[in-house]
Short mmCIF file of C-alpha atoms and ligand atoms in Angstrom, two decimals:
data_model
loop_
_atom_site.label_atom_id
_atom_site.label_comp_id
_atom_site.label_asym_id
_atom_site.label_seq_id
_atom_site.Cartn_x
_atom_site.Cartn_y
_atom_site.Cartn_z
CA MET J 1228 76.66 -18.24 32.08
CA HIS J 1229 78.12 -19.00 35.70
CA SER J 1230 81.53 -17.30 36.30
CA PHE J 1231 83.14 -20.48 36.74
CA LEU J 1232 82.74 -21.43 33.29
CA VAL J 1233 84.02 -17.61 31.94
CA ALA J 1234 87.26 -18.64 33.79
CA ALA J 1235 88.18 -21.50 33.48
CA PHE J 1236 87.93 -20.23 28.96
CA LEU J 1237 89.50 -17.38 29.60
CA ALA J 1238 91.95 -19.65 31.41
CA THR J 1239 92.83 -22.32 28.30
CA ILE J 1240 92.68 -18.97 25.78
CA PHE J 1241 95.59 -17.98 28.06
CA ALA J 1242 97.28 -21.09 27.93
CA ALA J 1243 96.37 -21.06 23.87
CA SER J 1244 100.01 -22.63 22.13
CA THR J 1245 99.08 -24.48 19.42
CA GLU J 1246 98.36 -23.78 15.63
CA ALA J 1247 95.35 -24.18 13.93
CA THR J 1248 95.32 -27.39 12.19
CA SER J 1249 92.57 -27.01 8.68
CA CYS J 1250 91.03 -29.96 7.17
CA ASN J 1251 88.51 -30.91 4.47
CA ALA J 1252 87.79 -33.13 2.75
CA THR J 1253 91.01 -34.27 0.82
CA SER J 1254 92.93 -33.27 4.60
CA HIS J 1255 91.57 -35.21 6.64
CA CYS J 1256 92.52 -33.76 10.88
CA PRO J 1257 95.48 -35.83 12.73
CA ALA J 1258 95.51 -38.75 15.33
CA SER J 1259 96.01 -35.33 17.43
CA ALA J 1260 93.14 -33.36 17.10
CA PRO J 1261 90.99 -35.54 15.70
CA CYS J 1262 87.90 -33.87 14.88
CA CYS J 1263 87.24 -31.09 12.33
CA SER J 1264 84.90 -29.07 13.28
CA GLU J 1265 81.84 -26.98 11.25
CA PHE J 1266 84.58 -24.48 10.21
CA GLY J 1267 86.69 -26.43 8.85
CA PHE J 1268 89.50 -26.84 12.09
CA CYS J 1269 91.04 -29.89 13.63
CA GLY J 1270 90.31 -30.41 17.13
CA THR J 1271 88.52 -31.88 19.94
CA ASN J 1272 86.28 -31.82 22.78
CA ASP J 1273 83.87 -29.74 21.01
CA PHE J 1274 85.16 -29.99 17.43
CA CYS J 1275 83.73 -33.89 17.75
CA LEU J 1276 80.59 -32.14 18.16
CA GLY J 1277 77.39 -30.05 16.58
CA GLY J 1278 79.04 -30.24 12.53
CA CYS J 1279 82.17 -32.18 13.36
CA ASN J 1280 82.52 -33.55 9.41
CA PRO J 1281 83.14 -37.03 8.96
CA PHE J 1282 84.66 -37.35 5.93
CA ALA J 1283 87.19 -33.99 6.85
CA SER J 1284 87.84 -36.17 9.91
CA ASN J 1285 90.65 -38.14 11.41
CA ALA J 1286 88.15 -41.72 10.56
CA VAL J 1287 84.47 -41.33 9.74
CA ASN J 1288 83.52 -42.07 12.90
CA SER J 1289 86.11 -39.20 14.72
CA CYS J 1290 83.03 -37.59 15.32
CA ARG J 1291 81.62 -37.98 18.77
CA PRO J 1292 77.69 -39.59 16.99
CA ASP J 1293 74.80 -37.07 16.53
CA PRO J 1294 72.25 -37.39 18.18
CA ILE J 1295 68.97 -39.19 17.11
CA CYS J 1296 65.40 -36.59 16.62
CA THR J 1297 62.24 -36.79 19.37
CA ASP J 1298 60.01 -35.06 18.38
CA LYS J 1299 59.65 -31.97 20.12
CA THR J 1300 57.53 -28.69 19.92
CA HIS J 1301 59.61 -25.66 21.39
CA THR J 1302 58.58 -22.74 23.06
CA PHE J 1303 60.31 -20.00 24.36
CA ALA J 1304 58.34 -18.87 27.70
CA ASP J 1305 62.80 -18.89 28.89
CA ASN J 1306 65.47 -19.54 27.24
CA SER J 1307 66.06 -22.61 30.47
CA ARG J 1308 66.75 -24.91 27.35
CA ILE J 1309 68.52 -22.85 25.55
CA LEU J 1310 71.98 -23.18 26.70
CA SER J 1311 74.53 -19.37 26.06
CA ASN J 1312 77.44 -21.18 24.62
CA ALA J 1313 77.96 -23.30 22.89
CA THR J 1314 81.40 -24.10 23.38
CA PHE J 1315 80.65 -25.28 26.93
CA PHE J 1316 77.75 -27.86 25.60
CA ASP J 1317 79.06 -31.71 26.56
CA GLY J 1318 76.46 -33.38 23.82
CA ASN J 1319 74.21 -33.80 26.38
CA ALA J 1320 71.10 -33.43 23.32
CA SER J 1321 68.94 -34.07 27.06
CA ALA J 1322 70.03 -30.67 29.04
CA TYR J 1323 69.35 -28.76 26.55
CA ASP J 1324 67.72 -28.07 23.32
CA TRP J 1325 69.62 -25.50 21.37
CA VAL J 1326 72.39 -24.31 21.76
CA VAL J 1327 74.30 -20.52 20.71
CA ASP J 1328 76.93 -20.14 18.69
CA LYS J 1329 77.65 -16.91 18.56
CA GLY J 1330 75.83 -13.23 18.92
CA ASN J 1331 73.08 -12.73 22.14
CA ILE J 1332 69.79 -13.87 23.08
CA MET J 1333 66.74 -12.96 25.53
CA ASN J 1334 63.17 -13.08 25.65
CA THR J 1335 60.43 -11.88 25.49
CA ASN J 1336 57.03 -11.95 27.83
CA SER J 1337 54.98 -10.78 25.18
CA SER J 1338 52.25 -14.36 24.09
CA GLY J 1339 53.81 -15.96 26.38
CA GLY J 1340 57.06 -15.91 25.51
CA GLU J 1341 59.65 -15.23 22.35
CA LEU J 1342 63.07 -15.55 21.76
CA ALA J 1343 64.86 -12.45 19.90
CA LEU J 1344 68.14 -13.61 17.71
CA LEU J 1345 70.33 -9.86 18.16
CA LEU J 1346 72.12 -8.56 15.52
CA THR J 1347 74.30 -5.79 16.81
CA GLN J 1348 76.77 -4.00 15.18
CA ALA J 1349 79.35 -4.92 17.50
CA ASN J 1350 78.01 -9.34 17.24
CA GLY J 1351 77.99 -9.12 14.24
CA GLY J 1352 74.49 -11.74 14.15
CA THR J 1353 72.76 -14.13 16.06
CA ARG J 1354 72.71 -18.63 14.81
CA ILE J 1355 71.17 -21.07 17.44
CA SER J 1356 71.47 -24.60 16.22
CA SER J 1357 69.48 -27.62 18.29
CA THR J 1358 71.15 -29.78 19.65
CA ARG J 1359 69.14 -32.85 18.45
CA TYR J 1360 69.49 -33.68 14.65
CA LEU J 1361 66.99 -34.72 12.17
CA HIS J 1362 67.29 -37.21 9.38
CA TYR J 1363 64.65 -36.77 7.65
CA GLY J 1364 61.69 -35.17 9.29
CA THR J 1365 59.04 -32.18 9.16
CA VAL J 1366 60.53 -28.50 10.80
CA THR J 1367 57.60 -25.34 11.62
CA ALA J 1368 59.00 -22.21 12.55
CA LYS J 1369 57.00 -19.69 13.65
CA ILE J 1370 58.72 -16.28 13.26
CA LYS J 1371 58.71 -12.42 13.00
CA THR J 1372 61.96 -11.76 10.80
CA GLY J 1373 63.55 -8.81 11.29
CA ARG J 1374 63.46 -6.14 8.57
CA TRP J 1375 65.89 -3.99 6.61
CA ALA J 1376 69.39 -2.97 3.78
CA GLY J 1377 71.01 -5.79 4.81
CA VAL J 1378 69.46 -8.12 8.11
CA VAL J 1379 68.89 -11.30 6.85
CA THR J 1380 67.39 -13.29 9.02
CA ALA J 1381 67.94 -17.23 7.92
CA PHE J 1382 66.03 -20.32 9.51
CA ILE J 1383 67.79 -23.53 7.58
CA THR J 1384 68.97 -27.19 8.39
CA MET J 1385 72.53 -27.86 7.96
CA SER J 1386 73.84 -31.46 7.99
CA ASP J 1387 77.81 -31.96 9.06
CA ILE J 1388 78.71 -31.73 5.15
CA LYS J 1389 76.77 -29.47 4.37
CA ASP J 1390 73.33 -30.84 2.92
CA GLU J 1391 71.31 -27.85 3.21
CA ILE J 1392 67.59 -26.95 3.15
CA ASP J 1393 67.80 -22.38 3.22
CA TRP J 1394 64.48 -20.42 4.47
CA GLU J 1395 65.91 -17.35 4.30
CA PHE J 1396 65.12 -13.54 4.65
CA PRO J 1397 66.07 -10.70 2.79
CA GLY J 1398 65.12 -7.66 5.41
CA ALA J 1399 64.51 -5.42 2.95
CA ALA J 1400 62.05 -8.51 1.61
CA THR J 1401 59.74 -8.00 4.07
CA THR J 1402 57.14 -9.30 2.07
CA GLU J 1403 58.81 -12.28 0.90
CA GLY J 1404 60.72 -15.83 1.65
CA GLN J 1405 63.65 -17.76 -0.05
CA THR J 1406 63.61 -20.81 -0.43
CA ASN J 1407 66.83 -23.65 -1.47
CA TYR J 1408 68.90 -26.28 -0.72
CA PHE J 1409 72.26 -27.57 -0.96
CA TRP J 1410 73.68 -30.96 -1.77
CA GLN J 1411 76.94 -30.94 0.29
CA GLY J 1412 77.65 -27.97 0.05
CA VAL J 1413 77.07 -27.37 -3.27
CA ILE J 1414 74.16 -25.86 -4.79
CA PRO J 1415 72.69 -27.91 -7.93
CA THR J 1416 72.43 -25.60 -11.05
CA GLY J 1417 69.88 -25.27 -13.08
CA LYS J 1418 66.25 -26.29 -13.26
CA ASN J 1419 67.05 -26.50 -8.79
CA ASN J 1420 67.98 -22.97 -8.53
CA GLY J 1421 66.11 -21.25 -5.28
CA GLY J 1422 62.73 -20.26 -5.28
CA THR J 1423 61.21 -16.59 -4.29
CA SER J 1424 57.63 -16.89 -2.24
CA THR J 1425 56.47 -13.14 -2.97
CA GLY J 1426 52.83 -11.16 -1.17
CA LEU J 1427 53.35 -12.63 1.90
CA THR J 1428 51.61 -9.95 5.14
CA ASP J 1429 54.84 -8.13 6.36
CA THR J 1430 56.73 -10.25 7.57
CA PHE J 1431 58.73 -8.19 10.74
CA THR J 1432 55.28 -7.26 12.28
CA ASN J 1433 53.02 -10.58 11.27
CA TYR J 1434 54.17 -14.40 12.72
CA HIS J 1435 53.84 -16.49 10.17
CA SER J 1436 55.01 -20.79 10.32
CA TYR J 1437 57.58 -21.45 7.09
CA THR J 1438 57.86 -25.38 7.07
CA ILE J 1439 60.72 -27.71 5.97
CA ASP J 1440 59.31 -31.02 5.25
CA TRP J 1441 62.25 -33.22 4.35
CA GLN J 1442 61.45 -36.94 3.27
CA PRO J 1443 63.59 -39.16 1.41
CA ASP J 1444 61.67 -38.43 -1.88
CA ALA J 1445 59.98 -35.08 -1.97
CA LEU J 1446 61.37 -32.22 -0.05
CA THR J 1447 58.45 -29.51 0.78
CA PHE J 1448 58.49 -25.66 1.48
CA SER J 1449 54.91 -24.09 3.28
CA ILE J 1450 53.77 -21.12 4.14
CA ASP J 1451 51.10 -21.12 7.14
CA GLY J 1452 50.47 -24.43 5.64
CA GLY J 1453 49.71 -24.00 2.02
CA VAL J 1454 52.92 -25.66 0.48
CA VAL J 1455 55.33 -22.78 -2.51
CA ARG J 1456 57.11 -25.48 -3.13
CA THR J 1457 57.95 -28.73 -4.01
CA VAL J 1458 61.70 -30.85 -5.11
CA LYS J 1459 61.39 -34.15 -6.23
CA LYS J 1460 64.85 -36.12 -5.32
CA SER J 1461 64.85 -37.79 -8.66
CA ASP J 1462 64.25 -34.22 -10.29
CA THR J 1463 67.69 -33.60 -8.36
CA VAL J 1464 70.32 -36.15 -10.56
CA ASN J 1465 73.30 -34.93 -12.08
CA ALA J 1466 73.19 -36.21 -15.84
CA THR J 1467 76.75 -36.26 -15.77
CA THR J 1468 77.20 -38.82 -12.20
CA GLY J 1469 73.70 -39.23 -12.35
CA ILE J 1470 74.15 -38.56 -8.27
CA ALA J 1471 71.36 -37.34 -6.49
CA GLN J 1472 71.67 -33.12 -5.99
CA TYR J 1473 69.40 -34.20 -3.03
CA PRO J 1474 70.40 -33.60 1.18
CA THR J 1475 69.92 -37.19 3.07
CA THR J 1476 72.39 -37.21 6.12
CA PRO J 1477 70.95 -35.86 9.62
CA ALA J 1478 70.70 -31.97 9.83
CA ARG J 1479 70.70 -29.43 12.69
CA VAL J 1480 68.40 -27.03 13.00
CA GLN J 1481 69.41 -22.88 13.17
CA LEU J 1482 67.77 -19.88 13.36
CA SER J 1483 70.15 -16.99 12.52
CA LEU J 1484 69.71 -12.99 12.19
CA TRP J 1485 73.35 -12.08 10.23
CA PRO J 1486 74.86 -8.50 8.81
CA ALA J 1487 74.57 -9.73 5.55
CA GLY J 1488 74.78 -6.43 3.59
CA ILE J 1489 78.49 -5.53 5.79
CA SER J 1490 81.34 -4.25 3.37
CA SER J 1491 83.35 -7.81 3.95
CA SER J 1492 80.37 -9.60 2.63
CA PRO J 1493 81.25 -10.08 -1.06
CA PRO J 1494 79.15 -7.91 -3.25
CA GLY J 1495 77.10 -10.53 -4.58
CA THR J 1496 75.68 -10.84 -0.85
CA VAL J 1497 75.35 -7.44 0.28
CA THR J 1498 72.87 -6.79 -2.82
CA TRP J 1499 70.92 -10.18 -2.39
CA ALA J 1500 70.35 -9.37 0.92
CA GLY J 1501 68.73 -5.18 0.14
CA GLY J 1502 72.87 -3.15 -0.16
CA MET J 1503 74.95 -1.86 3.43
CA ILE J 1504 73.36 -1.93 6.69
CA ASN J 1505 72.47 1.48 7.36
CA TRP J 1506 73.90 1.66 11.49
CA ASP J 1507 71.88 4.64 12.62
CA ASP J 1508 68.08 3.27 11.64
CA PRO J 1509 66.40 4.40 14.20
CA ASP J 1510 64.87 0.90 15.03
CA TYR J 1511 68.41 0.00 14.96
CA LYS J 1512 69.26 3.14 17.35
CA SER J 1513 66.12 3.04 19.68
CA ALA J 1514 66.40 -1.07 20.76
CA GLY J 1515 70.16 -1.04 20.85
CA HIS J 1516 69.47 -3.94 18.04
CA PHE J 1517 68.12 -5.37 14.88
CA TYR J 1518 66.11 -8.43 15.62
CA ALA J 1519 64.48 -11.92 14.49
CA LEU J 1520 62.05 -13.26 17.50
CA VAL J 1521 61.41 -16.78 17.54
CA LYS J 1522 56.69 -17.95 18.59
CA GLU J 1523 57.01 -22.19 18.66
CA VAL J 1524 59.81 -24.91 16.47
CA ASP J 1525 57.91 -27.60 16.28
CA VAL J 1526 60.44 -31.41 14.76
CA LYS J 1527 58.58 -33.90 13.59
CA CYS J 1528 60.61 -36.98 12.57
CA ALA J 1529 60.40 -39.29 10.33
CA ASN J 1530 64.04 -41.14 11.11
CA LEU J 1531 64.25 -44.17 8.51
CA GLN J 1532 64.38 -46.25 11.33
CA THR J 1533 62.85 -47.05 15.30
CA GLY J 1534 64.27 -49.20 17.45
CA PRO J 1535 63.97 -49.47 21.80
CA ASN J 1536 67.56 -48.03 22.45
CA LEU J 1537 68.04 -45.99 19.49
CA THR J 1538 70.10 -42.80 20.89
CA SER J 1539 72.05 -41.28 17.41
CA TYR J 1540 73.30 -41.23 13.78
CA VAL J 1541 76.94 -41.74 13.22
CA TYR J 1542 78.11 -42.47 9.44
CA ASP J 1543 78.49 -45.29 8.50
CA ALA J 1544 82.43 -46.68 8.40
CA ASN J 1545 82.70 -47.74 4.58
CA ALA J 1546 80.52 -44.55 3.43
CA THR J 1547 82.33 -41.85 0.92
CA SER J 1548 80.92 -38.64 0.51
CA ASN J 1549 79.92 -39.73 -2.71
CA SER J 1550 77.05 -42.29 -0.86
CA PRO J 1551 77.23 -41.76 2.74
CA VAL J 1552 75.23 -44.00 4.45
CA VAL J 1553 73.84 -43.17 7.97
CA ASP J 1554 73.24 -45.77 10.15
CA TYR J 1555 71.35 -45.43 13.75
CA THR J 1556 72.83 -46.72 16.97
CA ASN J 1557 72.62 -46.39 20.47
CA ARG J 1558 75.73 -44.91 20.95
CA SER J 1559 76.27 -42.01 24.14
CA THR J 1560 76.13 -39.07 22.24
CA LEU J 1561 78.71 -37.44 25.21
CA LEU J 1562 81.22 -36.11 24.73
CA ASN J 1563 82.59 -38.68 27.79
CA GLY J 1564 81.03 -41.33 26.44
CA ALA J 1565 81.46 -44.66 25.22
CA GLY J 1566 82.96 -44.94 22.12
CA PRO J 1567 86.87 -44.64 19.78
CA VAL J 1568 86.72 -40.51 20.12
CA VAL J 1569 88.92 -40.05 23.76
CA ALA J 1570 88.39 -35.95 25.01
CA LEU J 1571 91.36 -35.31 26.10
CA GLY J 1572 93.03 -31.79 25.46
CA GLY J 1573 90.59 -29.65 24.38
CA ALA J 1574 91.48 -26.07 26.08
CA GLN J 1575 94.44 -25.20 23.12
CA ASN J 1576 91.89 -25.83 20.71
CA MET J 1577 89.10 -23.09 21.80
CA ILE J 1578 90.76 -19.87 21.09
CA VAL J 1579 90.67 -21.70 17.55
CA LEU J 1580 87.50 -22.04 17.76
CA VAL J 1581 87.10 -18.13 18.88
CA THR J 1582 88.79 -17.61 16.41
CA SER J 1583 86.83 -19.29 13.15
CA LEU J 1584 83.80 -18.21 14.15
CA PHE J 1585 84.40 -14.43 13.88
CA VAL J 1586 86.17 -15.34 9.93
CA LEU J 1587 84.30 -18.52 8.86
CA PHE J 1588 80.78 -17.54 11.10
CA PHE J 1589 78.16 -17.35 8.71
CA HIS J 1590 78.00 -19.02 5.12
CA VAL J 1591 77.75 -17.10 2.67
CA LEU J 1592 76.13 -17.28 -0.94
C1 NAG Y 1366 92.08 -29.30 1.71
O1 NAG Y 1366 93.39 -27.80 2.67
C2 NAG Y 1366 95.04 -28.65 2.15
C3 NAG Y 1366 95.27 -28.33 3.29
O2 NAG Y 1366 94.94 -27.12 4.46
C4 NAG Y 1366 94.53 -27.71 1.31
O3 NAG Y 1366 96.25 -27.07 0.92
C5 NAG Y 1366 94.23 -27.65 0.02
O4 NAG Y 1366 93.64 -26.75 -0.53
C6 NAG Y 1366 92.24 -28.38 0.87
N1 NAG Y 1366 91.81 -27.78 -0.45
C7 NAG Y 1366 90.53 -27.62 -0.65
C8 NAG Y 1366 89.64 -28.82 -1.77
O5 NAG Y 1366 90.31 -26.50 -0.05
C1 NAG Y 1367 58.70 -11.05 32.08
O1 NAG Y 1367 58.72 -9.58 32.68
C2 NAG Y 1367 58.94 -9.28 34.53
C3 NAG Y 1367 58.29 -8.82 34.95
O2 NAG Y 1367 58.74 -7.28 34.43
C4 NAG Y 1367 59.85 -10.52 34.34
O3 NAG Y 1367 60.73 -10.18 36.04
C5 NAG Y 1367 60.87 -11.14 33.96
O4 NAG Y 1367 61.96 -11.94 34.01
C6 NAG Y 1367 60.19 -11.98 32.26
N1 NAG Y 1367 60.11 -12.52 32.28
C7 NAG Y 1367 60.95 -13.52 30.98
C8 NAG Y 1367 61.23 -15.14 30.54
O5 NAG Y 1367 61.34 -11.86 29.94
C1 NAG Y 1368 71.95 -35.02 30.44
O1 NAG Y 1368 71.34 -34.61 30.70
C2 NAG Y 1368 69.92 -34.90 31.57
C3 NAG Y 1368 68.84 -33.32 31.75
O2 NAG Y 1368 69.48 -32.59 32.71
C4 NAG Y 1368 70.46 -34.76 33.60
O3 NAG Y 1368 69.16 -36.07 34.18
C5 NAG Y 1368 71.62 -36.57 32.52
O4 NAG Y 1368 72.15 -36.76 34.24
C6 NAG Y 1368 72.18 -35.30 31.82
N1 NAG Y 1368 72.74 -37.13 31.28
C7 NAG Y 1368 74.56 -36.89 32.04
C8 NAG Y 1368 75.40 -38.43 31.39
O5 NAG Y 1368 75.01 -36.74 31.87
C1 NAG Y 1369 81.17 -18.05 24.17
O1 NAG Y 1369 82.43 -17.62 25.61
C2 NAG Y 1369 84.01 -17.05 25.11
C3 NAG Y 1369 84.26 -16.89 25.76
O2 NAG Y 1369 83.60 -15.69 26.95
C4 NAG Y 1369 83.32 -16.35 24.05
O3 NAG Y 1369 84.59 -15.51 23.44
C5 NAG Y 1369 81.84 -16.60 22.80
O4 NAG Y 1369 81.73 -15.51 23.11
C6 NAG Y 1369 81.04 -16.91 23.61
N1 NAG Y 1369 80.32 -17.33 22.23
C7 NAG Y 1369 79.13 -16.98 22.87
C8 NAG Y 1369 78.17 -17.67 21.57
O5 NAG Y 1369 78.21 -16.27 23.87
C1 NAG Y 1370 76.50 -32.39 -11.89
O1 NAG Y 1370 77.89 -32.58 -11.49
C2 NAG Y 1370 79.13 -31.82 -12.97
C3 NAG Y 1370 80.70 -32.59 -11.97
O2 NAG Y 1370 80.46 -32.26 -10.67
C4 NAG Y 1370 78.80 -30.66 -12.14
O3 NAG Y 1370 80.65 -30.47 -13.25
C5 NAG Y 1370 77.76 -29.94 -12.42
O4 NAG Y 1370 77.96 -28.21 -12.39
C6 NAG Y 1370 77.25 -30.53 -11.98
N1 NAG Y 1370 75.45 -30.20 -13.12
C7 NAG Y 1370 74.41 -29.33 -11.69
C8 NAG Y 1370 73.10 -29.31 -12.28
O5 NAG Y 1370 74.92 -29.41 -10.59
C1 NAG Y 1371 73.31 -51.02 21.98
O1 NAG Y 1371 73.42 -51.06 20.62
C2 NAG Y 1371 74.44 -53.40 20.73
C3 NAG Y 1371 74.88 -53.25 19.12
O2 NAG Y 1371 73.66 -53.58 18.79
C4 NAG Y 1371 73.83 -53.81 21.12
O3 NAG Y 1371 75.16 -55.68 21.53
C5 NAG Y 1371 73.72 -53.29 22.63
O4 NAG Y 1371 73.15 -54.30 23.81
C6 NAG Y 1371 72.64 -52.42 22.80
N1 NAG Y 1371 72.06 -51.61 24.38
C7 NAG Y 1371 72.02 -51.62 24.61
C8 NAG Y 1371 70.96 -50.46 25.87
O5 NAG Y 1371 70.91 -50.87 24.44
C1 NAG Y 1372 67.33 -51.56 25.89
O1 NAG Y 1372 68.33 -50.90 26.92
C2 NAG Y 1372 67.70 -51.63 27.79
C3 NAG Y 1372 68.83 -51.48 28.65
O2 NAG Y 1372 69.90 -51.43 29.05
C4 NAG Y 1372 68.32 -53.70 27.62
O3 NAG Y 1372 68.15 -53.96 29.24
C5 NAG Y 1372 67.85 -53.97 26.33
O4 NAG Y 1372 67.83 -55.03 26.72
C6 NAG Y 1372 68.03 -53.12 25.22
N1 NAG Y 1372 67.22 -53.60 23.91
C7 NAG Y 1372 67.99 -53.70 22.76
C8 NAG Y 1372 67.10 -53.95 21.65
O5 NAG Y 1372 69.26 -53.80 22.80
C1 NAG Y 1373 82.78 -52.02 5.67
O1 NAG Y 1373 82.20 -53.29 4.17
C2 NAG Y 1373 83.54 -54.49 4.61
C3 NAG Y 1373 83.76 -55.18 3.80
O2 NAG Y 1373 82.43 -55.57 3.05
C4 NAG Y 1373 82.22 -55.75 5.67
O3 NAG Y 1373 83.03 -56.80 5.54
C5 NAG Y 1373 82.05 -54.53 7.20
O4 NAG Y 1373 80.37 -54.69 7.62
C6 NAG Y 1373 80.86 -53.09 5.97
N1 NAG Y 1373 81.20 -52.67 6.89
C7 NAG Y 1373 80.41 -51.76 7.93
C8 NAG Y 1373 79.38 -50.95 9.29
O5 NAG Y 1373 78.73 -52.15 6.68
#
């Protein structure tokens, strides 16, 4: 990161004065701080970018439009396509493919370059998010997971209203991968509970390709090209409400390595993760961190509409959270681009982001 950015950021921290305003689907943001961040706090600027929740913001169109999906095979010969601090992102998805939301990354020179996501006792884990969203598509991540109890690797898609599709790897079980999906933050109960694929060659020492194939009618999970689980949208319809509890809204790709086995985690999460992290583990002691490696992320878009100048997805002004409608538009995704959100006065909210990152960062089962 450039030092002038650090200076600018510090200045904003010291200038911070306003209280955090929280937001949710029943308590929307005020016009003065119109955007509800993924962490549930109102603000401007980067609060209006990735993760901004349209149904908790001041208006459905308060968030900046979501950058549209483009096909790309992301490789990591170096980290030039990764913005090292998401706080400084301006919404230009042509400038960066990924932002670091939290934590630290490294690049290795092994086999043409690998992105390492680091977990230390001090950093509390690392997460990167794609700058572009996808509205259906196929995403394959070639990764080596972290290992040991309490250390969890995740490769997921996450929408602004928390439609989520997961591959998760508890580090105490390096011969399996777990799959899950959420509809608007709710994990559908009953027959659609999570799946576990077993019998993999060690996921820490071996690269495997994990695929999320998310289509309008079905969701398919694969490992190394072999289908391990399929969820049909028609099988997710809630008998009481008649609503399909199936992810339908544009989502970012996120990769993370996070500490589930720590004392602040709920007991169920610690158990699921295989226990508490041993910070005296020889792996950790010798490297100075736990790590997961990302070799490649392949994104193939399944955009439902095509057109000459489409740049973004927006939630339709008439949409409700029960029936979100996604429009494809040519509107700018930039903070200073044309559109209803005027980016000003965001500085006082940065301290809120910093606080919320630490408190609310990771989605906990
Ligand atoms: C929404 O936010 C308001 C104001 O902070 C709070 O009182 C309310 O409990 C929240 N509702 C939910 C469902 O979290
Ligand atoms: C690869 O290794 C060379 C030589 O050690 C080093 O100069 C370079 O920075 C490394 N590149 C990355 C991306 O780590
Ligand atoms: C967005 O980034 C691209 C690539 O760096 C650059 O060419 C373009 O000028 C940027 N657009 C704006 C509006 O800043
Ligand atoms: C972004 O920069 C701020 C200020 O330096 C820092 O507090 C925060 O942890 C950084 N985030 C990341 C992901 O490095
Ligand atoms: C169906 O919806 C009802 C009402 O929202 C909810 O209580 C129930 O848990 C849902 N069923 C499933 C299987 O998610
Ligand atoms: C963007 O879309 C609007 C409405 O569909 C259209 O009038 C306008 O010409 C488009 N602009 C570009 C640059 O495509
Ligand atoms: C696409 O953008 C170009 C350049 O701005 C414009 O000439 C053209 O009319 C646009 N096409 C549509 C369908 O909006
Ligand atoms: C929203 O609904 C109103 C009234 O039905 C309609 O006139 C308008 O075109 C709709 N807007 C959009 C963006 O669909």
